[in-house]
CSV table of C-alpha atoms in Angstrom, one decimal:
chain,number,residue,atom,x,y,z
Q,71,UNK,CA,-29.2,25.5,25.5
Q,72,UNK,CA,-32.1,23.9,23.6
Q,73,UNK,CA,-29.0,23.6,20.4
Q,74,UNK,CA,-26.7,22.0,22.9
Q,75,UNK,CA,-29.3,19.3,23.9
Q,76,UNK,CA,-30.4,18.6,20.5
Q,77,UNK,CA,-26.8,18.2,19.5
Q,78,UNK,CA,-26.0,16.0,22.4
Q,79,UNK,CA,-28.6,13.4,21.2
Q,80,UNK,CA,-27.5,13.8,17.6
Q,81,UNK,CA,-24.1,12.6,18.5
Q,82,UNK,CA,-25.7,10.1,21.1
Q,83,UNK,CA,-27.8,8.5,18.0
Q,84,UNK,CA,-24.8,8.5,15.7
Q,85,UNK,CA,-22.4,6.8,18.3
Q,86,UNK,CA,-25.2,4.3,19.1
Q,87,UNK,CA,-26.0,3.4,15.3
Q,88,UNK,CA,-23.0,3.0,14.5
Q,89,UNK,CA,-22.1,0.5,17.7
Q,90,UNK,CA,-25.2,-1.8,16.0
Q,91,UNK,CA,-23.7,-1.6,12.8
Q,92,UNK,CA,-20.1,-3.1,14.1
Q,93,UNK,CA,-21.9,-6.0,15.4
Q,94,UNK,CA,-23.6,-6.4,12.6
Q,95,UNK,CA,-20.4,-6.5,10.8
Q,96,UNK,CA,-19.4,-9.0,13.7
Q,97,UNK,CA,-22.0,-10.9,12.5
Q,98,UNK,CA,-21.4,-11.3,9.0
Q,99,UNK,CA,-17.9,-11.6,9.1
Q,100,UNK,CA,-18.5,-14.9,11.5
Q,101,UNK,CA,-21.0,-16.2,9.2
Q,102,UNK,CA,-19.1,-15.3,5.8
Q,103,UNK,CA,-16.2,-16.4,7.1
Q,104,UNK,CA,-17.8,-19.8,7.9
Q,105,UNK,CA,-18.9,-19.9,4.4
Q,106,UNK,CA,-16.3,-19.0,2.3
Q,107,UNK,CA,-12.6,-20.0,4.1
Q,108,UNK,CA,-11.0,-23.6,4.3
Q,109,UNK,CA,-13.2,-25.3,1.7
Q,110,UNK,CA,-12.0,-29.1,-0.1
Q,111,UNK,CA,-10.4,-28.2,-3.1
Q,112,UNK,CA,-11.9,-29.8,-6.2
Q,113,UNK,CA,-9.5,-30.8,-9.1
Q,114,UNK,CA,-10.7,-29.9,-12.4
Q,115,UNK,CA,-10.3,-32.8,-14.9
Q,116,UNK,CA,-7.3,-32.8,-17.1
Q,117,UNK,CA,-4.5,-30.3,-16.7
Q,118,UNK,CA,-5.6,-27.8,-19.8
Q,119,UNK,CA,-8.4,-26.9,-17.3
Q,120,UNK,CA,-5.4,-24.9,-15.4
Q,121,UNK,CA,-4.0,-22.0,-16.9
Q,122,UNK,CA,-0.2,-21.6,-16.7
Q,123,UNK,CA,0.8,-18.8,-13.9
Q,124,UNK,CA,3.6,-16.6,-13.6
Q,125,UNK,CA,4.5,-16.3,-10.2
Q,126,UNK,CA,6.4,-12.9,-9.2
Q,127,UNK,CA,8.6,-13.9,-5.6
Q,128,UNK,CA,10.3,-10.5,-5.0
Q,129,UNK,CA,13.3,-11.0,-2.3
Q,130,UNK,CA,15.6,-8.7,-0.3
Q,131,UNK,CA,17.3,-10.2,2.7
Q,132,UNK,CA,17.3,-13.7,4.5
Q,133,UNK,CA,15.6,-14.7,7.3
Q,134,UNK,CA,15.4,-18.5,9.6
Q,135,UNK,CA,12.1,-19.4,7.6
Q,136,UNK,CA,12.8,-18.6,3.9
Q,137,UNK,CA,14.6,-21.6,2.6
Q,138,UNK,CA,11.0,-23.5,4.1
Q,139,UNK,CA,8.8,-20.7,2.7
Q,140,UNK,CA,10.2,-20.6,-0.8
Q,141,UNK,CA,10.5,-24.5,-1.3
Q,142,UNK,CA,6.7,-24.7,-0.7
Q,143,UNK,CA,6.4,-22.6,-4.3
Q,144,UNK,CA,8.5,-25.8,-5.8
Q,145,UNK,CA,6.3,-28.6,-4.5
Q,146,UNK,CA,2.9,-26.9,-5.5
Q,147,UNK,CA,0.7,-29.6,-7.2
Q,148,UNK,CA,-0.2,-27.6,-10.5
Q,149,UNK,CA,0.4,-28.7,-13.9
Q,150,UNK,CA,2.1,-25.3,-15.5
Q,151,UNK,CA,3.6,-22.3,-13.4
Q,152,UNK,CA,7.2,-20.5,-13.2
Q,153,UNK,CA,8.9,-19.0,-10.8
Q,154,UNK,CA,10.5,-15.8,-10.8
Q,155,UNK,CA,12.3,-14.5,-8.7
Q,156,UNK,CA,13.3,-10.6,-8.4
Q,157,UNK,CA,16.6,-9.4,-6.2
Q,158,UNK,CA,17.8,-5.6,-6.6
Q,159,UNK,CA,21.1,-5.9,-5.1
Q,160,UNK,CA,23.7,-8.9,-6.9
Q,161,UNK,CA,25.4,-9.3,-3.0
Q,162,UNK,CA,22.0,-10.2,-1.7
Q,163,UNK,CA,22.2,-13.4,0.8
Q,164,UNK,CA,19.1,-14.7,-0.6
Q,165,UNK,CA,20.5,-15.6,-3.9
Q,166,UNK,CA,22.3,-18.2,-2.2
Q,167,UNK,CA,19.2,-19.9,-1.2
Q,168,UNK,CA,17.5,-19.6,-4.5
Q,169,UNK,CA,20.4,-20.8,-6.1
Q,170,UNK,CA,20.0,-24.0,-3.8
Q,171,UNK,CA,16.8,-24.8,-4.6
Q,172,UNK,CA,16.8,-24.3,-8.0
Q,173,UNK,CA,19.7,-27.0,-7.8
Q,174,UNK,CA,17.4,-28.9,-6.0
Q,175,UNK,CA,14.2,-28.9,-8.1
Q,176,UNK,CA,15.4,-28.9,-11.8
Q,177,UNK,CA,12.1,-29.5,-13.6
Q,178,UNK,CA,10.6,-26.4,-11.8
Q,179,UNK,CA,11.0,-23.8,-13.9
Q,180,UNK,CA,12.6,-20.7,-12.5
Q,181,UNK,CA,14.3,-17.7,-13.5
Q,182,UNK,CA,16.6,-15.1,-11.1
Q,183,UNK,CA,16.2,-11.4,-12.1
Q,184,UNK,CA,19.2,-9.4,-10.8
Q,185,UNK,CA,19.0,-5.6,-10.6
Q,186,UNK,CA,15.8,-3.6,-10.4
Q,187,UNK,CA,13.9,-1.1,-12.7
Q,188,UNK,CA,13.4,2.7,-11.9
Q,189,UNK,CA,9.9,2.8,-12.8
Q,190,UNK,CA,8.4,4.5,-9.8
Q,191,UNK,CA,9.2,5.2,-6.5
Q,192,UNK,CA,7.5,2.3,-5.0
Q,193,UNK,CA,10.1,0.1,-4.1
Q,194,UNK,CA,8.6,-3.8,-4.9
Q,195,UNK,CA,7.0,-2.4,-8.4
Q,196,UNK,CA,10.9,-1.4,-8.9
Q,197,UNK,CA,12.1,-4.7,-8.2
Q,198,UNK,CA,9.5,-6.9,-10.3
Q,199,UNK,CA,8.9,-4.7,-13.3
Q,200,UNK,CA,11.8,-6.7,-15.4
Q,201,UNK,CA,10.3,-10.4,-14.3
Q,202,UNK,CA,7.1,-9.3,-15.3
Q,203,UNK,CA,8.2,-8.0,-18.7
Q,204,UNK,CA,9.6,-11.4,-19.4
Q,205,UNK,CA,6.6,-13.5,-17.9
Q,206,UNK,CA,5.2,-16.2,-20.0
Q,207,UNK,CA,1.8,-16.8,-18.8
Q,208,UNK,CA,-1.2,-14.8,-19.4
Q,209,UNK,CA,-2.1,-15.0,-15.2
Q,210,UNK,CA,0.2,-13.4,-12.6
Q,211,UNK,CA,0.8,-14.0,-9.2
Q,212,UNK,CA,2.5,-11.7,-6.7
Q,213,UNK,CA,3.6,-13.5,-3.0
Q,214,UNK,CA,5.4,-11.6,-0.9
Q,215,UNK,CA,8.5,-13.6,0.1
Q,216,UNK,CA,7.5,-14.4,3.7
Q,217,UNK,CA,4.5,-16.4,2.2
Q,218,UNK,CA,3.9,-20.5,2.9
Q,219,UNK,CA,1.8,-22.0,0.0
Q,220,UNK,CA,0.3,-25.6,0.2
Q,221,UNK,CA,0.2,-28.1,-2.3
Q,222,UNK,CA,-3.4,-27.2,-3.9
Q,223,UNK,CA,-3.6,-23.2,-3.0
Q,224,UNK,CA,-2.9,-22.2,-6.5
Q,225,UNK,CA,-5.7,-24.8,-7.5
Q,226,UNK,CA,-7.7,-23.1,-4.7
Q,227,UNK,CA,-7.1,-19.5,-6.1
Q,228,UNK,CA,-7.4,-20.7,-9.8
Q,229,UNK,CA,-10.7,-22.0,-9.3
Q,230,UNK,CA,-12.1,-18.7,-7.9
Q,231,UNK,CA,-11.3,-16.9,-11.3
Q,232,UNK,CA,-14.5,-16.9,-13.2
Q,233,UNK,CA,-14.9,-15.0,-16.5
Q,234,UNK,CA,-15.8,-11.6,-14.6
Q,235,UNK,CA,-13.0,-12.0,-12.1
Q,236,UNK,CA,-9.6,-10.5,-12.4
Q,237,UNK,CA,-8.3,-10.7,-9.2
Q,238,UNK,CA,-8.1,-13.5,-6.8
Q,239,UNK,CA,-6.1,-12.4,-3.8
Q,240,UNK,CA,-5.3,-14.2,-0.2
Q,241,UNK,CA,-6.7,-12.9,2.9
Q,242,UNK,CA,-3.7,-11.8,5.1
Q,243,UNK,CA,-3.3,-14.7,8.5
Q,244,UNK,CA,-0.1,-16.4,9.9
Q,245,UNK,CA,1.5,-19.4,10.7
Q,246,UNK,CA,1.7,-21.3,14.0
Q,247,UNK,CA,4.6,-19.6,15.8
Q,248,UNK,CA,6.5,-18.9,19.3
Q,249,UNK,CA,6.4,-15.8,21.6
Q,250,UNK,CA,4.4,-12.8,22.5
Q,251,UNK,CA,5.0,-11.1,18.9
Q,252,UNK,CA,3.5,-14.5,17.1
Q,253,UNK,CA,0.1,-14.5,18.9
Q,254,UNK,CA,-0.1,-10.8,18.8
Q,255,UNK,CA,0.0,-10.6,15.1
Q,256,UNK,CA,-2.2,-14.0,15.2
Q,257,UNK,CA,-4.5,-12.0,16.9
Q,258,UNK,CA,-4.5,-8.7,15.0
Q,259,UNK,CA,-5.1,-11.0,11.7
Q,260,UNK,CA,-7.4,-13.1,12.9
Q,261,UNK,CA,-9.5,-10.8,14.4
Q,262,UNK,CA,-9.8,-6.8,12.9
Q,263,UNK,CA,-8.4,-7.6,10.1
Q,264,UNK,CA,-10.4,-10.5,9.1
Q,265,UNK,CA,-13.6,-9.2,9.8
Q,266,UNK,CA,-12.4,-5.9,7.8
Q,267,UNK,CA,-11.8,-8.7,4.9
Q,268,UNK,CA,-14.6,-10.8,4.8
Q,269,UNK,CA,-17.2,-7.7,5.1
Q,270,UNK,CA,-15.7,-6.1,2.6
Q,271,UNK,CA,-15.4,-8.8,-0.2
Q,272,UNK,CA,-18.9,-10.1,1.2
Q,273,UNK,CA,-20.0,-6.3,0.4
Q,274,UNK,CA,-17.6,-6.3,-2.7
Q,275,UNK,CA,-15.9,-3.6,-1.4
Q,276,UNK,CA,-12.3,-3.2,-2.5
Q,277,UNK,CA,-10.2,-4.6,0.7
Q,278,UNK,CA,-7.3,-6.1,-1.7
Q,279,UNK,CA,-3.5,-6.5,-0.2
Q,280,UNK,CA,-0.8,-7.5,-2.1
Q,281,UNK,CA,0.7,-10.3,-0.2
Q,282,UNK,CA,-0.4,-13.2,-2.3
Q,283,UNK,CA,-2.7,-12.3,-5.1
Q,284,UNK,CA,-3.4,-13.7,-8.5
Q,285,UNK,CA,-4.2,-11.1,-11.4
Q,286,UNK,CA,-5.1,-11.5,-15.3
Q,287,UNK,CA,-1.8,-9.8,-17.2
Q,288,UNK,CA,-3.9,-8.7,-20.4
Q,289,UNK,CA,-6.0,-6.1,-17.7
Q,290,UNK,CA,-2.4,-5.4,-16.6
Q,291,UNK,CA,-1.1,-5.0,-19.7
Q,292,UNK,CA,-4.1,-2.9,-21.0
Q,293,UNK,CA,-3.7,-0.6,-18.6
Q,294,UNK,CA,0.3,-0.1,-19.1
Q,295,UNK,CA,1.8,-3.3,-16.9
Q,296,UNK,CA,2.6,-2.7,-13.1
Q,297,UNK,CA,5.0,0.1,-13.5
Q,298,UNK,CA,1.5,2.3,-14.1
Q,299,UNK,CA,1.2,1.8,-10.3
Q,300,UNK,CA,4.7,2.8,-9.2
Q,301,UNK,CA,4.0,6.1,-8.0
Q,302,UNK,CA,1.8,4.7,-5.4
Q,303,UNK,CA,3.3,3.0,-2.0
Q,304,UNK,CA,-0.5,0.8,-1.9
Q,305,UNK,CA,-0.2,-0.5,-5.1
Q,306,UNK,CA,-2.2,-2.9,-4.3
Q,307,UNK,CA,-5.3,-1.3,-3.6
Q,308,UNK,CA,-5.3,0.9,-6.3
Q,309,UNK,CA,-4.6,-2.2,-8.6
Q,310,UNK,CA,-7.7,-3.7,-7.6
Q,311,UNK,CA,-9.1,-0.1,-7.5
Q,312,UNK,CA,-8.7,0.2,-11.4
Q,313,UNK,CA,-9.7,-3.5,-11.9
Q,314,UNK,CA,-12.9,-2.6,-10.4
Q,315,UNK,CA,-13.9,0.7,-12.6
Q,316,UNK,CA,-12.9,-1.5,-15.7
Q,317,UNK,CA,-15.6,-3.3,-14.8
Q,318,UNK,CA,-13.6,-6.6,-13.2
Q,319,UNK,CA,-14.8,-8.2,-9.9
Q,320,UNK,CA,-11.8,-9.2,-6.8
Q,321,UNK,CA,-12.6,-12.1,-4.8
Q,322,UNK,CA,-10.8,-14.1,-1.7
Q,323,UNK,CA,-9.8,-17.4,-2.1
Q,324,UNK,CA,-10.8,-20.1,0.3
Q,325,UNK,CA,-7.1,-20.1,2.0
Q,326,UNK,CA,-6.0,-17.7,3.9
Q,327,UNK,CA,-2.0,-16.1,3.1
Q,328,UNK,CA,0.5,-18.1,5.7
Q,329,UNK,CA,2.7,-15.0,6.6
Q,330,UNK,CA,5.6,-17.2,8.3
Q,331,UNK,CA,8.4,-14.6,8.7
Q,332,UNK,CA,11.5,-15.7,10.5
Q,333,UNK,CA,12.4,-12.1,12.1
Q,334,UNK,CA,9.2,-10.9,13.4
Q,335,UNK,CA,8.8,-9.0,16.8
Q,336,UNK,CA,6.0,-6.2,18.5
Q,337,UNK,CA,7.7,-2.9,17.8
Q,338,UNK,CA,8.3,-3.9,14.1
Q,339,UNK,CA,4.8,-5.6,13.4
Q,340,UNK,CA,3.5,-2.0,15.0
Q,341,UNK,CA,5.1,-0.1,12.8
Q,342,UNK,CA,3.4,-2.2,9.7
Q,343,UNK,CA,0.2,-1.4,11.8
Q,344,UNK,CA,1.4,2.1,11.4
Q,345,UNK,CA,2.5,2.4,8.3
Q,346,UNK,CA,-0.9,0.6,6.5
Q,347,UNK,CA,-2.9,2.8,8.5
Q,348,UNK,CA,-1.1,6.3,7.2
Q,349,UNK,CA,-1.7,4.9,3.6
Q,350,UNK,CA,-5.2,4.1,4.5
Q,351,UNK,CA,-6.0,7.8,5.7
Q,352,UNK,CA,-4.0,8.9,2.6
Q,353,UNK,CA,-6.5,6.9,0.4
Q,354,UNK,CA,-9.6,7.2,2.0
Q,355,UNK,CA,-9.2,10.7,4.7
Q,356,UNK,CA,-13.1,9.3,5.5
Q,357,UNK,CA,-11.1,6.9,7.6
Q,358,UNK,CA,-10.0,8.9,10.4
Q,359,UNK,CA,-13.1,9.6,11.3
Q,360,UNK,CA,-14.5,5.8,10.9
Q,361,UNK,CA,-11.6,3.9,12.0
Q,362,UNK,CA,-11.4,4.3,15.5
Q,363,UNK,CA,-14.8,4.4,16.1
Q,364,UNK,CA,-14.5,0.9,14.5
Q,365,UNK,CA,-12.1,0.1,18.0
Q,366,UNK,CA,-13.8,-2.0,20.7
Q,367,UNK,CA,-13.0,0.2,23.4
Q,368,UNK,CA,-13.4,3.3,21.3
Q,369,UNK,CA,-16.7,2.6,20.0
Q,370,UNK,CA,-17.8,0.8,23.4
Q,371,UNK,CA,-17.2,4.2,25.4
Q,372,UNK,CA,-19.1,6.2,22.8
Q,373,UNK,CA,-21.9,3.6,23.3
Q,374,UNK,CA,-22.3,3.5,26.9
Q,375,UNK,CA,-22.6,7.3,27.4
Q,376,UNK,CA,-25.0,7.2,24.3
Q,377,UNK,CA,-27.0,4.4,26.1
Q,378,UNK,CA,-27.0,6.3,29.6
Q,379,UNK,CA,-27.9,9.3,27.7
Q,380,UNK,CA,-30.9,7.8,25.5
Q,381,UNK,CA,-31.9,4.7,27.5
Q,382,UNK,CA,-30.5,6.0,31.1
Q,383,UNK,CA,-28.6,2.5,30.6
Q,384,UNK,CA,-25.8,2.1,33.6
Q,385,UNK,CA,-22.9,3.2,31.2
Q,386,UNK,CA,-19.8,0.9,33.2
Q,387,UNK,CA,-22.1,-2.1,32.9
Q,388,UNK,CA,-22.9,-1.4,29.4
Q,389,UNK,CA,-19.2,-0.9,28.8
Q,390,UNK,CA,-18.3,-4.1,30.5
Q,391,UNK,CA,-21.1,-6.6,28.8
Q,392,UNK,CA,-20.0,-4.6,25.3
Q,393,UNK,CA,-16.3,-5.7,25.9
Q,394,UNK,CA,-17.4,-9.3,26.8
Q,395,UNK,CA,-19.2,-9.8,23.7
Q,396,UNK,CA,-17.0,-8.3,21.6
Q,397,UNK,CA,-13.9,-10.4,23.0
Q,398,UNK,CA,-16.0,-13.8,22.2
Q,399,UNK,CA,-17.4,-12.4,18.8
Q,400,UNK,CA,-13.6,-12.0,18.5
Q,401,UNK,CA,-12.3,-15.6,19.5
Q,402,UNK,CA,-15.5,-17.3,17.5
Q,403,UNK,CA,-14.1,-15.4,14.0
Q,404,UNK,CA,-10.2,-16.4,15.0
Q,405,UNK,CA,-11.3,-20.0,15.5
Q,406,UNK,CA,-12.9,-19.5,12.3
Q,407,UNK,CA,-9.5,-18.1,10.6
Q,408,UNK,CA,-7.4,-20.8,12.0
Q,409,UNK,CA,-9.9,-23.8,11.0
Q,410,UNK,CA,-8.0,-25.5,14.3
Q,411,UNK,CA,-6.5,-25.6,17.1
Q,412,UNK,CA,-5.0,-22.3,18.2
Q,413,UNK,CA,-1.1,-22.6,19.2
Q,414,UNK,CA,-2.1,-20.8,22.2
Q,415,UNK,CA,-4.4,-21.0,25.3
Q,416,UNK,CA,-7.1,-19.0,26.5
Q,417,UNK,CA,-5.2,-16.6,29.0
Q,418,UNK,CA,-2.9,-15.7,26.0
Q,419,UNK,CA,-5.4,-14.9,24.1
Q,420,UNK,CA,-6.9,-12.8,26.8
Q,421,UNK,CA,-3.6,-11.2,27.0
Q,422,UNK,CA,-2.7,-10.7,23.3
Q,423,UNK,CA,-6.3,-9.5,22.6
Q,424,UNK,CA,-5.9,-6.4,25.4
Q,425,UNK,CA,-2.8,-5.3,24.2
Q,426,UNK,CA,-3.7,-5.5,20.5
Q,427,UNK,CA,-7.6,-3.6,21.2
Q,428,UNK,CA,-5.3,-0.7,23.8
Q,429,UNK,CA,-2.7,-0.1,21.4
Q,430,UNK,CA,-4.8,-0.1,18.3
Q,431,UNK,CA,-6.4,3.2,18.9
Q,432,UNK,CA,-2.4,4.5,20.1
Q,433,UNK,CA,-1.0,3.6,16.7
Q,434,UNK,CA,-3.5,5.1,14.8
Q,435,UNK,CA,-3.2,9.0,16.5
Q,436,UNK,CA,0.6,8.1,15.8
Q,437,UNK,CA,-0.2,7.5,11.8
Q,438,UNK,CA,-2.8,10.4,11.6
Q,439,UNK,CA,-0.1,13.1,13.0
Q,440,UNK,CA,3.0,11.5,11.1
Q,441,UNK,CA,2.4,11.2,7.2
Q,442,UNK,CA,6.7,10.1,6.8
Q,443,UNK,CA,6.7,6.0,5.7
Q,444,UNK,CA,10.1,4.4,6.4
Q,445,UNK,CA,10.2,1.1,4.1
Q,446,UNK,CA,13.3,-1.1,5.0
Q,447,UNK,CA,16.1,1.5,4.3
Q,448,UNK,CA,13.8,4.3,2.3
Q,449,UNK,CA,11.5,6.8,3.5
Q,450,UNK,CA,8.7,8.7,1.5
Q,451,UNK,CA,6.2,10.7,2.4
Q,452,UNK,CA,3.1,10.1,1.2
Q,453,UNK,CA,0.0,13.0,-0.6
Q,454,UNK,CA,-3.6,12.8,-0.1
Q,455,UNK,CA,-5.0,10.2,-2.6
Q,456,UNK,CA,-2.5,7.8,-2.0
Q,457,UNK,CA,0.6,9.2,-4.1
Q,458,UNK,CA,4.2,9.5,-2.7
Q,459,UNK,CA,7.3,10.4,-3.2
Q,460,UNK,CA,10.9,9.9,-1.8
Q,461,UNK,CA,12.3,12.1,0.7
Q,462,UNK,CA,15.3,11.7,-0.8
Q,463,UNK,CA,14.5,11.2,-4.2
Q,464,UNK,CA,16.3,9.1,-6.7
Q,465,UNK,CA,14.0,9.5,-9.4
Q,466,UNK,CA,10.8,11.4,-10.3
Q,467,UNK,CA,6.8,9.8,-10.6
């Protein structure tokens, strides 16, 4: 009896603990956030000051937003970069539209790489490896092809690459868009995810993604170019994973990466949810532990009957204040994220943010019990420590 009791309030301490340290997570994230995101780009004087960038734009498919996406890469203000773009399939429809815009904007130069490379099983690494064995430039950036870039953001990203940096990536957000699905994933980026982000390159915890991220090639090349990290479906993580043992720092820029896809709805941005968390547990199996007790009502449940239990706190009103907090903490940091006006009210917000803190929770017992990814046409299942392999395999890592 005396064991049960003892272990009671063990678990009662460790669920309260462990609420204070999310809000203190709340709290840097808000503050960090404030700090670092959205600040004036400063020009460096003279354009040698800029190193020239080789920018990796892997494609597959066509969507309402990329001809709008993609022209953003040929107006960029900065002096020396290329543009190469990677297509595994010759019948492709986007090779019409880079075709066009290449027409378009001569005196941006741009090369169209036709026909992938069987270097691993991970499908992008496949599909860049032959434009980044012919890239010029001794910096490389990877965008993923739904990505909008401004006029200075490569000036923004360059100018966080000091001599102990090697990587300079984007912190995932979205563009301004219609419908449910737009502020849901607004929401989930905004919110979760960005705190996740901003504590962890605060910390200088590796929290890298590869959407839009600008890497030295020599660090690259010294450790055997991309196609090292072929075998692994989260290359980008364990990119920045190696970077860091070599000694190199990773660091956000001040933008955020405008995700503005032109197919996008709920059941397909949950199975991303899905899918990034089964590669999470792969990576880190810490995480299944950690990461729903990181869940507002997860963790707010725990708390409440830990409160009632240590404090005799009323464990409904704790529960109700908790959820309160955590929804303003919540709508502070997205306010934060956007650096304006939100493209949706306050009861949309309410809405979005239920769904997205209910289902979180849902999706992740789904990714815990189900280790199969599905990638566009493909489906691998994935090892512990992050390798995988094809179900049905075309070649061997």
């Amino acid at each position: 009896m005396a064991l049960m009791i003892y272990t009671l309030y063990g678990f009662a301490i460790f669920f309260f603990v462990f609420w204070s340290v999310m809000w203190l997570l709340h709290l840097i994230a808000i503050f960090y956030g404030k700090y670092r995101l959205h600040k004036k780009v400063e020009d460096k004087q003279g354009d040698d000051c800029y190193p020239g960038i080789s920018i990796l734009k892997p494609l597959m498919g066509t969507d309402p937003h990329l001809v709008s996406n993609l022209e953003t890469f040929f107006t960029m203000r900065y002096p020396t970069y290329e543009i190469l773009f990677c297509v595994e399939d010759e019948k492709d429809p986007s090779i019409d539209v880079i075709n066009s815009l290449i027409n378009k904007y001569p005196k941006v130069v741009t090369k169209l790489f036709i026909g992938g490379s069987l270097v691993g099983v991970n499908p992008k690494i496949n599909n860049m490896h032959r434009a980044y064995e012919a890239s010029s430039y001794d910096f490389i950036l990877i965008s993923d092809s739904g990505i909008r870039m401004k006029e200075d953001t490569l000036q923004d990203m360059v100018n966080h690459m000091t001599e102990k940096t090697g990587i300079v990536h984007q912190m995932p957000f979205t563009c301004d868009r219609n419908g449910f699905a737009a502020t849901y994933e607004k929401i989930y980026f905004g919110t979760a995810q960005a705190r996740m982000y901003l504590v962890a390159d605060c910390l200088r915890i590796n929290c890298h993604t590869g959407m839009s991220t600008l890497m030295r090639k020599q660090v690259l090349e010294d450790l055997g170019g991309i196609k090292t990290f072929g075998c692994y479906l989260a290359e980008d993580f364990f990119i920045a994973k190696t970077f860091i043992e070599k000694g190199w720092r990773t660091a956000i820029s001040s933008q955020p990466a405008m995700q503005n896809s032109g197919n996008y709805d709920v059941h397909s941005f949950q199975e991303r949810l899905t899918r990034w968390a089964k590669l999470r547990v792969a990576m880190l199996p810490l995480v299944i532990v950690f990461e729903p007790l990181s869940e507002c009502m997860v963790i707010g449940a725990c708390a409440g009957w830990a409160a009632s239990l240590l404090f005799k706190a009323e464990p409904l009103v704790f529960y109700l204040i908790h959820t309160l907090v955590w929804f303003m903490c919540d709508w502070i940091l997205l306010s934060i994220v956007q650096n304006g006006s939100l493209p949706f009210n306050k009861f949309d917000f309410i809405v979005g943010w239920l769904f997205r803190e209910c289902s979180g929770p849902y999706l992740f017992i789904i990714a815990v019990f189900d280790n199969s990814i599905r990638w566009r046409s493909r489906s691998f299942k994935l090892d512990w420590g992050g390798r995988a392999h094809e179900i049905k395999p075309r070649i061997k890592c």
